[in-house]
Protein backbone atom coordinates (compact mmCIF):
# COMPACT_ATOMS: atom_id res chain seq x y z
CA UNK A 1 0.00 0.00 0.00
CA UNK A 2 1.32 3.43 -0.98
CA UNK A 3 0.66 6.75 0.71
CA UNK A 4 -0.46 9.15 -2.01
CA UNK A 5 -1.07 12.87 -1.61
CA UNK A 6 -3.86 14.17 -3.85
CA UNK A 7 -4.22 17.94 -4.09
CA UNK A 8 -7.58 19.31 -5.18
CA UNK A 9 -9.17 16.21 -3.65
CA UNK A 10 -12.67 17.75 -3.52
CA UNK A 11 -12.52 18.70 -7.19
CA UNK A 12 -14.06 16.72 -10.02
CA UNK A 13 -11.02 14.69 -11.10
CA UNK A 14 -9.47 14.63 -7.63
CA UNK A 15 -12.61 13.11 -6.14
CA UNK A 16 -12.92 10.33 -8.72
CA UNK A 17 -9.20 9.54 -8.62
CA UNK A 18 -9.12 9.38 -4.83
CA UNK A 19 -12.18 7.14 -4.73
CA UNK A 20 -10.48 4.74 -7.15
CA UNK A 21 -7.21 4.74 -5.20
CA UNK A 22 -9.05 4.13 -1.91
CA UNK A 23 -10.94 1.19 -3.41
CA UNK A 24 -7.57 -0.21 -4.51
CA UNK A 25 -6.43 -0.09 -0.88
CA UNK A 26 -4.06 2.87 -1.18
CA UNK A 27 -3.75 5.41 1.63
CA UNK A 28 -4.86 8.82 0.37
CA UNK A 29 -4.00 12.13 2.00
CA UNK A 30 -6.27 14.73 0.44
CA UNK A 31 -5.98 18.50 0.54
CA UNK A 32 -8.28 21.17 -0.87
CA UNK A 33 -8.95 24.84 -0.14
CA UNK A 34 -12.71 24.39 -0.75
CA UNK A 35 -12.80 27.83 -2.38
CA UNK A 36 -16.00 29.29 -3.82
CA UNK A 37 -15.05 29.33 -7.51
CA UNK A 38 -18.11 27.09 -7.85
CA UNK A 39 -20.68 25.58 -5.46
CA UNK A 40 -18.88 24.63 -2.25
CA UNK A 41 -21.76 22.31 -1.34
CA UNK A 42 -20.89 20.11 -4.33
CA UNK A 43 -17.26 19.94 -3.21
CA UNK A 44 -18.33 19.04 0.32
CA UNK A 45 -20.67 16.35 -1.00
CA UNK A 46 -17.79 14.77 -2.93
CA UNK A 47 -15.65 14.96 0.19
CA UNK A 48 -18.35 13.27 2.26
CA UNK A 49 -18.18 10.29 -0.10
CA UNK A 50 -14.42 9.96 0.45
CA UNK A 51 -14.65 10.28 4.21
CA UNK A 52 -16.45 6.92 4.31
CA UNK A 53 -13.07 5.26 3.71
CA UNK A 54 -10.82 4.49 6.69
CA UNK A 55 -7.69 4.92 4.55
CA UNK A 56 -8.52 8.57 3.76
CA UNK A 57 -7.49 11.73 5.61
CA UNK A 58 -8.35 15.28 4.65
CA UNK A 59 -6.78 18.64 5.44
CA UNK A 60 -8.28 21.93 4.36
CA UNK A 61 -5.25 23.69 2.91
CA UNK A 62 -4.52 26.23 0.21
CA UNK A 63 -1.49 25.25 -1.86
CA UNK A 64 -0.35 28.90 -1.85
CA UNK A 65 0.22 28.55 1.92
CA UNK A 66 3.93 27.72 1.80
CA UNK A 67 4.49 27.03 5.49
CA UNK A 68 1.53 24.71 6.03
CA UNK A 69 2.11 22.83 2.78
CA UNK A 70 5.75 22.20 3.75
CA UNK A 71 4.68 21.03 7.20
CA UNK A 72 2.09 18.67 5.71
CA UNK A 73 4.73 17.01 3.50
CA UNK A 74 7.06 16.52 6.46
CA UNK A 75 4.29 15.20 8.67
CA UNK A 76 2.76 12.79 6.16
CA UNK A 77 5.82 11.87 4.08
CA UNK A 78 3.83 10.65 1.02
CA UNK A 79 5.53 8.42 -1.53
CA UNK A 80 3.73 9.98 -4.52
CA UNK A 81 1.97 13.26 -5.22
CA UNK A 82 -0.85 13.70 -7.72
CA UNK A 83 -1.24 17.45 -8.03
CA UNK A 84 -4.65 18.44 -9.37
CA UNK A 85 -5.33 21.61 -7.37
CA UNK A 86 -5.42 24.71 -9.56
CA UNK A 87 -7.50 27.70 -10.44
CA UNK A 88 -9.37 26.40 -13.47
CA UNK A 89 -11.31 28.10 -16.25
CA UNK A 90 -10.21 30.05 -19.32
CA UNK A 91 -12.83 32.82 -19.14
CA UNK A 92 -12.46 33.39 -15.40
CA UNK A 93 -8.77 34.15 -15.97
CA UNK A 94 -9.74 37.23 -17.99
CA UNK A 95 -11.29 38.92 -14.96
CA UNK A 96 -9.44 37.30 -12.04
CA UNK A 97 -5.78 36.95 -13.08
CA UNK A 98 -4.33 37.06 -9.56
CA UNK A 99 -6.21 33.89 -8.59
CA UNK A 100 -4.20 32.06 -11.27
CA UNK A 101 -0.88 33.49 -10.11
CA UNK A 102 -1.58 32.55 -6.47
CA UNK A 103 -2.72 28.99 -7.15
CA UNK A 104 -1.13 27.91 -10.41
CA UNK A 105 2.26 29.57 -10.03
CA UNK A 106 2.97 30.22 -6.34
CA UNK A 107 1.04 27.12 -5.32
CA UNK A 108 2.89 24.93 -7.80
CA UNK A 109 6.30 26.18 -6.62
CA UNK A 110 5.28 25.24 -3.08
CA UNK A 111 4.39 21.72 -4.25
CA UNK A 112 7.67 21.36 -6.18
CA UNK A 113 9.76 22.59 -3.26
CA UNK A 114 8.03 20.25 -0.83
CA UNK A 115 8.49 17.33 -3.23
CA UNK A 116 12.22 17.88 -3.59
CA UNK A 117 12.77 18.22 0.16
CA UNK A 118 10.87 15.02 1.05
CA UNK A 119 12.19 12.57 -1.56
CA UNK A 120 8.94 12.04 -3.48
CA UNK A 121 9.12 9.03 -5.80
CA UNK A 122 6.87 10.53 -8.50
CA UNK A 123 5.05 13.83 -8.99
CA UNK A 124 2.12 13.68 -11.42
CA UNK A 125 0.64 17.09 -12.17
CA UNK A 126 -2.30 18.43 -14.14
CA UNK A 127 -1.59 20.47 -17.23
CA UNK A 128 -4.22 21.28 -19.84
CA UNK A 129 -5.02 21.03 -23.54
CA UNK A 130 -5.29 24.82 -23.43
CA UNK A 131 -1.47 25.03 -23.69
CA UNK A 132 -1.83 24.29 -27.41
CA UNK A 133 -3.33 27.76 -27.82
CA UNK A 134 -2.87 29.08 -31.35
CA UNK A 135 -1.32 25.86 -32.71
CA UNK A 136 -2.77 25.02 -36.12
CA UNK A 137 -1.43 21.48 -36.57
CA UNK A 138 -4.03 18.81 -35.79
CA UNK A 139 -4.29 16.65 -33.84
CA UNK A 140 -2.52 18.35 -30.95
CA UNK A 141 0.65 16.40 -30.17
CA UNK A 142 2.96 16.54 -27.16
CA UNK A 143 5.83 16.38 -29.66
CA UNK A 144 4.96 19.86 -30.96
CA UNK A 145 6.01 23.17 -29.41
CA UNK A 146 3.40 25.09 -27.42
CA UNK A 147 4.71 28.63 -27.56
CA UNK A 148 1.50 30.60 -28.19
CA UNK A 149 -0.97 30.30 -25.29
CA UNK A 150 -4.02 32.54 -25.77
CA UNK A 151 -5.22 32.83 -22.16
CA UNK A 152 -3.54 33.45 -18.83
CA UNK A 153 -4.84 30.08 -17.64
CA UNK A 154 -3.03 28.38 -20.54
CA UNK A 155 0.12 30.40 -19.85
CA UNK A 156 0.16 29.25 -16.21
CA UNK A 157 -0.22 25.63 -17.29
CA UNK A 158 2.66 25.92 -19.75
CA UNK A 159 4.65 27.55 -16.95
CA UNK A 160 3.89 24.54 -14.75
CA UNK A 161 5.40 22.23 -17.35
CA UNK A 162 8.56 24.35 -17.56
CA UNK A 163 8.83 24.60 -13.78
CA UNK A 164 8.40 20.84 -13.37
CA UNK A 165 11.06 20.18 -15.99
CA UNK A 166 13.56 22.41 -14.23
CA UNK A 167 13.04 20.53 -10.95
CA UNK A 168 13.37 17.20 -12.75
CA UNK A 169 16.66 18.40 -14.25
CA UNK A 170 18.10 20.07 -11.16
CA UNK A 171 16.98 17.66 -8.45
CA UNK A 172 16.28 14.43 -10.35
CA UNK A 173 12.61 14.71 -9.32
CA UNK A 174 10.53 12.36 -11.51
CA UNK A 175 7.60 14.35 -12.89
CA UNK A 176 4.84 13.55 -15.36
CA UNK A 177 2.53 16.24 -16.74
CA UNK A 178 -0.96 15.40 -17.98
CA UNK A 179 -2.60 17.60 -20.58
CA UNK A 180 -6.28 16.98 -19.89
CA UNK A 181 -8.74 17.55 -22.68
CA UNK A 182 -12.41 18.23 -21.87
CA UNK A 183 -13.23 15.86 -19.01
CA UNK A 184 -16.89 15.16 -18.24
CA UNK A 185 -19.03 12.80 -16.21
CA UNK A 186 -20.96 12.46 -12.91
CA UNK A 187 -19.99 14.93 -10.16
CA UNK A 188 -18.63 17.25 -12.87
CA UNK A 189 -17.90 20.96 -12.54
CA UNK A 190 -20.88 23.35 -12.76
CA UNK A 191 -18.95 25.73 -15.03
CA UNK A 192 -18.40 23.09 -17.71
CA UNK A 193 -20.49 22.81 -20.88
CA UNK A 194 -22.27 19.52 -20.13
CA UNK A 195 -23.39 20.71 -16.69
CA UNK A 196 -24.56 24.09 -18.01
CA UNK A 197 -26.34 22.58 -21.02
CA UNK A 198 -28.12 19.89 -19.00
CA UNK A 199 -29.18 22.37 -16.34
CA UNK A 200 -30.56 24.81 -18.90
CA UNK A 201 -32.32 22.28 -21.14
CA UNK A 202 -34.06 20.59 -18.21
CA UNK A 203 -35.17 24.03 -16.96
CA UNK A 204 -36.38 25.16 -20.41
CA UNK A 205 -33.75 27.91 -20.41
CA UNK A 206 -31.56 28.88 -23.39
CA UNK A 207 -27.98 27.68 -23.68
CA UNK A 208 -25.07 29.82 -24.85
CA UNK A 209 -23.39 28.22 -27.86
CA UNK A 210 -20.15 29.97 -28.74
CA UNK A 211 -18.57 30.39 -32.18
CA UNK A 212 -22.06 29.87 -33.62
CA UNK A 213 -21.77 26.21 -32.65
CA UNK A 214 -18.74 25.66 -34.90
CA UNK A 215 -16.65 24.11 -32.13
CA UNK A 216 -14.98 20.74 -31.76
CA UNK A 217 -13.92 19.31 -28.43
CA UNK A 218 -12.18 16.13 -27.34
CA UNK A 219 -14.72 15.09 -24.70
CA UNK A 220 -13.17 12.49 -22.41
CA UNK A 221 -15.22 10.51 -19.90
CA UNK A 222 -14.01 10.62 -16.30
CA UNK A 223 -13.58 6.83 -15.94
CA UNK A 224 -11.21 6.78 -18.93
CA UNK A 225 -9.24 9.67 -17.43
CA UNK A 226 -8.90 7.91 -14.07
CA UNK A 227 -7.82 4.68 -15.78
CA UNK A 228 -5.05 6.61 -17.54
CA UNK A 229 -3.85 8.35 -14.36
CA UNK A 230 -3.74 5.08 -12.41
CA UNK A 231 -1.54 3.52 -15.08
CA UNK A 232 0.74 6.55 -15.32
CA UNK A 233 1.29 7.01 -11.58
CA UNK A 234 2.69 3.50 -11.34
CA UNK A 235 5.45 4.15 -13.89
CA UNK A 236 8.23 6.53 -12.90
CA UNK A 237 9.55 8.40 -15.95
CA UNK A 238 13.11 7.66 -16.98
CA UNK A 239 15.57 10.05 -18.63
CA UNK A 240 15.58 9.86 -22.41
CA UNK A 241 19.25 9.70 -23.37
CA UNK A 242 18.53 10.04 -27.08
CA UNK A 243 20.42 13.02 -28.47
CA UNK A 244 17.36 14.15 -30.46
CA UNK A 245 14.73 15.30 -28.00
CA UNK A 246 11.35 16.91 -28.54
CA UNK A 247 9.04 18.78 -26.12
CA UNK A 248 7.45 15.61 -24.69
CA UNK A 249 10.67 14.04 -23.32
CA UNK A 250 13.92 15.07 -21.66
CA UNK A 251 17.34 14.02 -20.48
CA UNK A 252 15.72 14.47 -17.06
CA UNK A 253 13.09 12.05 -15.60
CA UNK A 254 10.22 14.01 -17.14
CA UNK A 255 7.33 13.20 -19.48
CA UNK A 256 4.21 14.88 -20.88
CA UNK A 257 1.09 13.05 -22.06
CA UNK A 258 -2.22 14.05 -23.61
CA UNK A 259 -5.20 12.59 -21.74
CA UNK A 260 -8.04 12.58 -24.23
CA UNK A 261 -10.33 10.47 -26.34
CA UNK A 262 -9.53 9.19 -29.82
CA UNK A 263 -11.86 11.53 -31.69
CA UNK A 264 -13.15 15.06 -31.37
CA UNK A 265 -16.87 15.79 -31.43
CA UNK A 266 -18.77 18.69 -32.98
CA UNK A 267 -20.52 20.75 -30.32
CA UNK A 268 -23.86 20.41 -32.14
CA UNK A 269 -23.56 16.62 -32.00
CA UNK A 270 -22.70 16.79 -28.30
CA UNK A 271 -25.80 18.90 -27.64
CA UNK A 272 -27.84 16.51 -29.76
CA UNK A 273 -27.00 13.57 -27.47
CA UNK A 274 -28.22 15.56 -24.47
CA UNK A 275 -31.41 16.53 -26.31
CA UNK A 276 -32.14 12.95 -27.34
CA UNK A 277 -31.62 11.59 -23.83
CA UNK A 278 -33.67 14.19 -21.95
CA UNK A 279 -36.33 14.35 -24.66
CA UNK A 280 -36.15 18.12 -25.07
CA UNK A 281 -34.74 20.47 -27.69
CA UNK A 282 -32.26 23.11 -26.60
CA UNK A 283 -33.00 26.78 -27.08
CA UNK A 284 -29.73 28.13 -28.44
CA UNK A 285 -28.16 31.56 -28.12
CA UNK A 286 -25.60 31.51 -30.93
CA UNK A 287 -22.67 33.70 -29.87
CA UNK A 288 -19.21 34.57 -31.28
CA UNK A 289 -16.00 32.84 -30.23
CA UNK A 290 -14.98 34.02 -26.78
CA UNK A 291 -11.54 35.48 -25.98
CA UNK A 292 -9.16 32.71 -24.91
CA UNK A 293 -11.19 29.91 -26.53
CA UNK A 294 -9.95 27.73 -29.39
CA UNK A 295 -12.44 26.49 -32.01
CA UNK A 296 -10.96 22.99 -32.30
CA UNK A 297 -9.29 20.79 -29.68
CA UNK A 298 -8.15 17.42 -31.00
CA UNK A 299 -5.85 15.09 -29.05
CA UNK A 300 -3.07 12.84 -30.32
CA UNK A 301 -3.06 10.03 -27.72
CA UNK A 302 -0.70 7.63 -29.49
CA UNK A 303 2.01 7.94 -26.83
CA UNK A 304 -0.48 6.98 -24.14
CA UNK A 305 -1.49 3.91 -26.13
CA UNK A 306 2.10 2.96 -26.91
CA UNK A 307 3.51 3.42 -23.40
CA UNK A 308 0.57 2.15 -21.33
CA UNK A 309 -1.67 0.17 -23.66
CA UNK A 310 -4.38 2.72 -22.89
CA UNK A 311 -7.43 3.19 -25.06
CA UNK A 312 -10.52 5.23 -24.09
CA UNK A 313 -13.65 3.08 -24.09
CA UNK A 314 -16.62 5.33 -23.29
CA UNK A 315 -18.18 7.40 -26.10
CA UNK A 316 -20.43 10.42 -25.49
CA UNK A 317 -23.48 8.31 -26.31
CA UNK A 318 -22.77 6.37 -23.09
CA UNK A 319 -21.09 9.03 -20.97
CA UNK A 320 -23.64 11.82 -21.37
CA UNK A 321 -26.62 9.71 -20.19
CA UNK A 322 -24.57 8.69 -17.13
CA UNK A 323 -24.02 12.35 -16.30
CA UNK A 324 -27.67 13.27 -16.85
CA UNK A 325 -28.78 10.40 -14.59
CA UNK A 326 -26.41 11.61 -11.86
CA UNK A 327 -27.57 15.23 -12.29
CA UNK A 328 -31.23 14.29 -11.96
CA UNK A 329 -30.51 12.15 -8.92
CA UNK A 330 -28.27 14.68 -7.17
CA UNK A 331 -30.62 17.64 -7.75
CA UNK A 332 -33.82 15.56 -7.38
CA UNK A 333 -35.14 16.51 -10.82
Short mmCIF file of N, CA, C and O in Angstrom, two decimals, residues 205-268:
data_model
loop_
_atom_site.label_atom_id
_atom_site.label_comp_id
_atom_site.label_asym_id
_atom_site.label_seq_id
_atom_site.Cartn_x
_atom_site.Cartn_y
_atom_site.Cartn_z
N UNK A 205 -34.47 26.65 -20.26
CA UNK A 205 -33.75 27.91 -20.41
C UNK A 205 -32.82 27.81 -21.62
O UNK A 205 -32.39 26.71 -21.99
N UNK A 206 -32.48 28.93 -22.24
CA UNK A 206 -31.56 28.88 -23.39
C UNK A 206 -30.14 28.55 -22.98
O UNK A 206 -29.72 28.83 -21.85
N UNK A 207 -29.41 27.95 -23.90
CA UNK A 207 -27.98 27.68 -23.68
C UNK A 207 -27.15 28.61 -24.56
O UNK A 207 -27.58 28.98 -25.65
N UNK A 208 -25.98 29.00 -24.07
CA UNK A 208 -25.07 29.82 -24.85
C UNK A 208 -24.15 28.91 -25.66
O UNK A 208 -23.44 28.08 -25.08
N UNK A 209 -24.19 29.05 -26.97
CA UNK A 209 -23.39 28.22 -27.86
C UNK A 209 -22.41 29.15 -28.59
O UNK A 209 -22.82 29.95 -29.44
N UNK A 210 -21.14 29.03 -28.23
CA UNK A 210 -20.15 29.97 -28.74
C UNK A 210 -19.62 29.57 -30.12
O UNK A 210 -19.73 28.41 -30.52
N UNK A 211 -19.07 30.55 -30.81
CA UNK A 211 -18.57 30.39 -32.18
C UNK A 211 -19.67 29.86 -33.10
O UNK A 211 -19.40 29.08 -34.02
N UNK A 212 -20.89 30.28 -32.83
CA UNK A 212 -22.06 29.87 -33.62
C UNK A 212 -22.21 28.34 -33.68
O UNK A 212 -22.80 27.79 -34.61
N UNK A 213 -21.68 27.68 -32.68
CA UNK A 213 -21.77 26.21 -32.65
C UNK A 213 -20.68 25.51 -33.42
O UNK A 213 -20.61 24.27 -33.41
N UNK A 214 -19.81 26.26 -34.09
CA UNK A 214 -18.74 25.66 -34.90
C UNK A 214 -17.52 25.38 -34.02
O UNK A 214 -16.45 25.98 -34.17
N UNK A 215 -17.70 24.47 -33.08
CA UNK A 215 -16.65 24.11 -32.13
C UNK A 215 -16.47 22.60 -32.15
O UNK A 215 -17.44 21.86 -32.34
N UNK A 216 -15.26 22.16 -31.94
CA UNK A 216 -14.98 20.74 -31.76
C UNK A 216 -14.19 20.56 -30.48
O UNK A 216 -13.24 21.31 -30.22
N UNK A 217 -14.61 19.58 -29.68
CA UNK A 217 -13.92 19.31 -28.43
C UNK A 217 -13.65 17.82 -28.30
O UNK A 217 -14.40 16.98 -28.80
N UNK A 218 -12.57 17.51 -27.59
CA UNK A 218 -12.18 16.13 -27.34
C UNK A 218 -12.75 15.73 -25.98
O UNK A 218 -12.06 15.74 -24.98
N UNK A 219 -14.04 15.42 -25.95
CA UNK A 219 -14.72 15.09 -24.70
C UNK A 219 -14.25 13.72 -24.21
O UNK A 219 -14.32 12.73 -24.93
N UNK A 220 -13.78 13.70 -22.96
CA UNK A 220 -13.17 12.49 -22.41
C UNK A 220 -13.87 12.13 -21.11
O UNK A 220 -13.90 12.93 -20.16
N UNK A 221 -14.43 10.91 -21.06
CA UNK A 221 -15.22 10.51 -19.90
C UNK A 221 -14.32 10.28 -18.69
O UNK A 221 -13.20 9.77 -18.81
N UNK A 222 -14.81 10.64 -17.52
CA UNK A 222 -14.01 10.62 -16.30
C UNK A 222 -13.41 9.25 -16.00
O UNK A 222 -12.26 9.16 -15.56
N UNK A 223 -14.13 8.16 -16.23
CA UNK A 223 -13.58 6.83 -15.94
C UNK A 223 -12.36 6.53 -16.80
O UNK A 223 -11.41 5.89 -16.33
N UNK A 224 -12.38 6.96 -18.06
CA UNK A 224 -11.21 6.78 -18.93
C UNK A 224 -10.04 7.59 -18.40
O UNK A 224 -8.89 7.13 -18.42
N UNK A 225 -10.30 8.82 -17.97
CA UNK A 225 -9.24 9.67 -17.43
C UNK A 225 -8.61 9.03 -16.20
O UNK A 225 -7.38 8.98 -16.08
N UNK A 226 -9.43 8.52 -15.30
CA UNK A 226 -8.90 7.91 -14.07
C UNK A 226 -8.10 6.66 -14.40
O UNK A 226 -7.03 6.41 -13.81
N UNK A 227 -8.57 5.87 -15.35
CA UNK A 227 -7.82 4.68 -15.78
C UNK A 227 -6.42 5.08 -16.24
O UNK A 227 -5.42 4.45 -15.89
N UNK A 228 -6.34 6.15 -17.03
CA UNK A 228 -5.05 6.61 -17.54
C UNK A 228 -4.14 7.07 -16.40
O UNK A 228 -2.95 6.73 -16.35
N UNK A 229 -4.68 7.85 -15.47
CA UNK A 229 -3.85 8.35 -14.36
C UNK A 229 -3.32 7.21 -13.50
O UNK A 229 -2.15 7.21 -13.09
N UNK A 230 -4.16 6.22 -13.23
CA UNK A 230 -3.74 5.08 -12.41
C UNK A 230 -2.57 4.36 -13.07
O UNK A 230 -1.58 4.00 -12.41
N UNK A 231 -2.64 4.18 -14.38
CA UNK A 231 -1.54 3.52 -15.08
C UNK A 231 -0.26 4.36 -15.03
O UNK A 231 0.83 3.85 -14.79
N UNK A 232 -0.41 5.66 -15.24
CA UNK A 232 0.74 6.55 -15.32
C UNK A 232 1.44 6.69 -13.97
O UNK A 232 2.67 6.70 -13.90
N UNK A 233 0.67 6.77 -12.89
CA UNK A 233 1.29 7.01 -11.58
C UNK A 233 2.15 5.84 -11.12
O UNK A 233 3.02 6.00 -10.28
N UNK A 234 1.92 4.68 -11.71
CA UNK A 234 2.69 3.50 -11.34
C UNK A 234 4.01 3.37 -12.11
O UNK A 234 4.80 2.49 -11.81
N UNK A 235 4.21 4.24 -13.11
CA UNK A 235 5.45 4.15 -13.89
C UNK A 235 6.24 5.45 -13.74
O UNK A 235 5.81 6.50 -14.21
N UNK A 236 7.38 5.35 -13.12
CA UNK A 236 8.23 6.53 -12.90
C UNK A 236 8.97 6.84 -14.19
O UNK A 236 9.62 5.95 -14.78
N UNK A 237 8.89 8.07 -14.68
CA UNK A 237 9.55 8.40 -15.95
C UNK A 237 11.07 8.29 -15.84
O UNK A 237 11.66 8.60 -14.81
N UNK A 238 11.66 7.82 -16.92
CA UNK A 238 13.11 7.66 -16.98
C UNK A 238 13.70 8.69 -17.94
O UNK A 238 13.06 9.11 -18.90
N UNK A 239 14.93 9.11 -17.70
CA UNK A 239 15.57 10.05 -18.63
C UNK A 239 15.65 9.44 -20.03
O UNK A 239 15.91 8.25 -20.19
N UNK A 240 15.41 10.26 -21.02
CA UNK A 240 15.58 9.86 -22.41
C UNK A 240 16.96 10.31 -22.85
O UNK A 240 17.22 11.50 -22.99
N UNK A 241 17.86 9.37 -23.05
CA UNK A 241 19.25 9.70 -23.37
C UNK A 241 19.49 9.88 -24.86
O UNK A 241 20.62 10.11 -25.29
N UNK A 242 18.42 9.80 -25.65
CA UNK A 242 18.53 10.04 -27.08
C UNK A 242 18.98 11.49 -27.30
O UNK A 242 18.49 12.42 -26.66
N UNK A 243 19.89 11.67 -28.22
CA UNK A 243 20.42 13.02 -28.47
C UNK A 243 19.37 13.93 -29.09
O UNK A 243 19.42 15.15 -28.96
N UNK A 244 18.39 13.35 -29.81
CA UNK A 244 17.36 14.15 -30.46
C UNK A 244 16.10 14.13 -29.61
O UNK A 244 15.34 13.16 -29.61
N UNK A 245 15.89 15.20 -28.89
CA UNK A 245 14.73 15.30 -28.00
C UNK A 245 13.66 16.17 -28.64
O UNK A 245 13.92 16.97 -29.53
N UNK A 246 12.42 16.01 -28.16
CA UNK A 246 11.35 16.91 -28.54
C UNK A 246 10.65 17.36 -27.26
O UNK A 246 11.02 16.93 -26.16
N UNK A 247 9.63 18.22 -27.34
CA UNK A 247 9.04 18.78 -26.12
C UNK A 247 8.40 17.78 -25.16
O UNK A 247 8.14 18.14 -24.01
N UNK A 248 8.15 16.56 -25.57
CA UNK A 248 7.45 15.61 -24.69
C UNK A 248 8.40 14.81 -23.80
O UNK A 248 7.95 14.13 -22.88
N UNK A 249 9.71 14.84 -24.08
CA UNK A 249 10.67 14.04 -23.32
C UNK A 249 11.85 14.91 -22.90
O UNK A 249 11.92 16.09 -23.22
N UNK A 250 12.81 14.30 -22.19
CA UNK A 250 13.92 15.07 -21.66
C UNK A 250 15.06 14.15 -21.27
O UNK A 250 14.87 12.95 -21.07
N UNK A 251 16.23 14.73 -21.10
CA UNK A 251 17.34 14.02 -20.48
C UNK A 251 17.09 13.84 -18.99
O UNK A 251 17.76 13.06 -18.33
N UNK A 252 16.14 14.59 -18.46
CA UNK A 252 15.72 14.47 -17.06
C UNK A 252 14.56 13.45 -16.97
O UNK A 252 13.96 13.10 -17.99
N UNK A 253 14.21 12.99 -15.76
CA UNK A 253 13.09 12.05 -15.60
C UNK A 253 11.75 12.79 -15.68
O UNK A 253 11.08 13.05 -14.67
N UNK A 254 11.36 13.10 -16.90
CA UNK A 254 10.22 14.01 -17.14
C UNK A 254 9.48 13.56 -18.39
O UNK A 254 10.11 13.24 -19.39
N UNK A 255 8.13 13.54 -18.31
CA UNK A 255 7.33 13.20 -19.48
C UNK A 255 6.06 14.05 -19.49
O UNK A 255 5.58 14.49 -18.45
N UNK A 256 5.50 14.21 -20.69
CA UNK A 256 4.21 14.88 -20.88
C UNK A 256 3.32 13.97 -21.72
O UNK A 256 3.78 13.39 -22.72
N UNK A 257 2.06 13.83 -21.30
CA UNK A 257 1.09 13.05 -22.06
C UNK A 257 -0.21 13.83 -22.26
O UNK A 257 -0.62 14.60 -21.38
N UNK A 258 -0.83 13.63 -23.41
CA UNK A 258 -2.22 14.05 -23.61
C UNK A 258 -3.14 13.01 -22.98
O UNK A 258 -2.93 11.80 -23.17
N UNK A 259 -4.16 13.48 -22.25
CA UNK A 259 -5.20 12.59 -21.74
C UNK A 259 -6.49 12.99 -22.43
O UNK A 259 -7.13 13.99 -22.07
N UNK A 260 -6.85 12.24 -23.46
CA UNK A 260 -8.04 12.58 -24.23
C UNK A 260 -8.63 11.35 -24.88
O UNK A 260 -8.13 10.23 -24.72
N UNK A 261 -9.71 11.56 -25.60
CA UNK A 261 -10.33 10.47 -26.34
C UNK A 261 -9.74 10.41 -27.75
O UNK A 261 -8.93 11.26 -28.13
N UNK A 262 -10.16 9.42 -28.51
CA UNK A 262 -9.53 9.19 -29.82
C UNK A 262 -10.14 10.04 -30.93
O UNK A 262 -9.61 10.10 -32.02
N UNK A 263 -11.26 10.70 -30.65
CA UNK A 263 -11.86 11.53 -31.69
C UNK A 263 -12.51 12.76 -31.07
O UNK A 263 -13.01 12.70 -29.94
N UNK A 264 -12.47 13.85 -31.80
CA UNK A 264 -13.15 15.06 -31.37
C UNK A 264 -14.59 15.03 -31.86
O UNK A 264 -14.94 14.33 -32.82
N UNK A 265 -15.43 15.80 -31.17
CA UNK A 265 -16.87 15.79 -31.43
C UNK A 265 -17.33 17.21 -31.71
O UNK A 265 -16.93 18.16 -31.02
N UNK A 266 -18.17 17.38 -32.73
CA UNK A 266 -18.77 18.69 -32.98
C UNK A 266 -19.71 19.06 -31.84
O UNK A 266 -20.44 18.20 -31.32
N UNK A 267 -19.69 20.31 -31.45
CA UNK A 267 -20.52 20.75 -30.32
C UNK A 267 -21.99 20.49 -30.58
O UNK A 267 -22.74 20.10 -29.67
N UNK A 268 -22.45 20.67 -31.81
CA UNK A 268 -23.86 20.41 -32.14
C UNK A 268 -24.22 18.94 -31.91
O UNK A 268 -25.32 18.63 -31.44
#
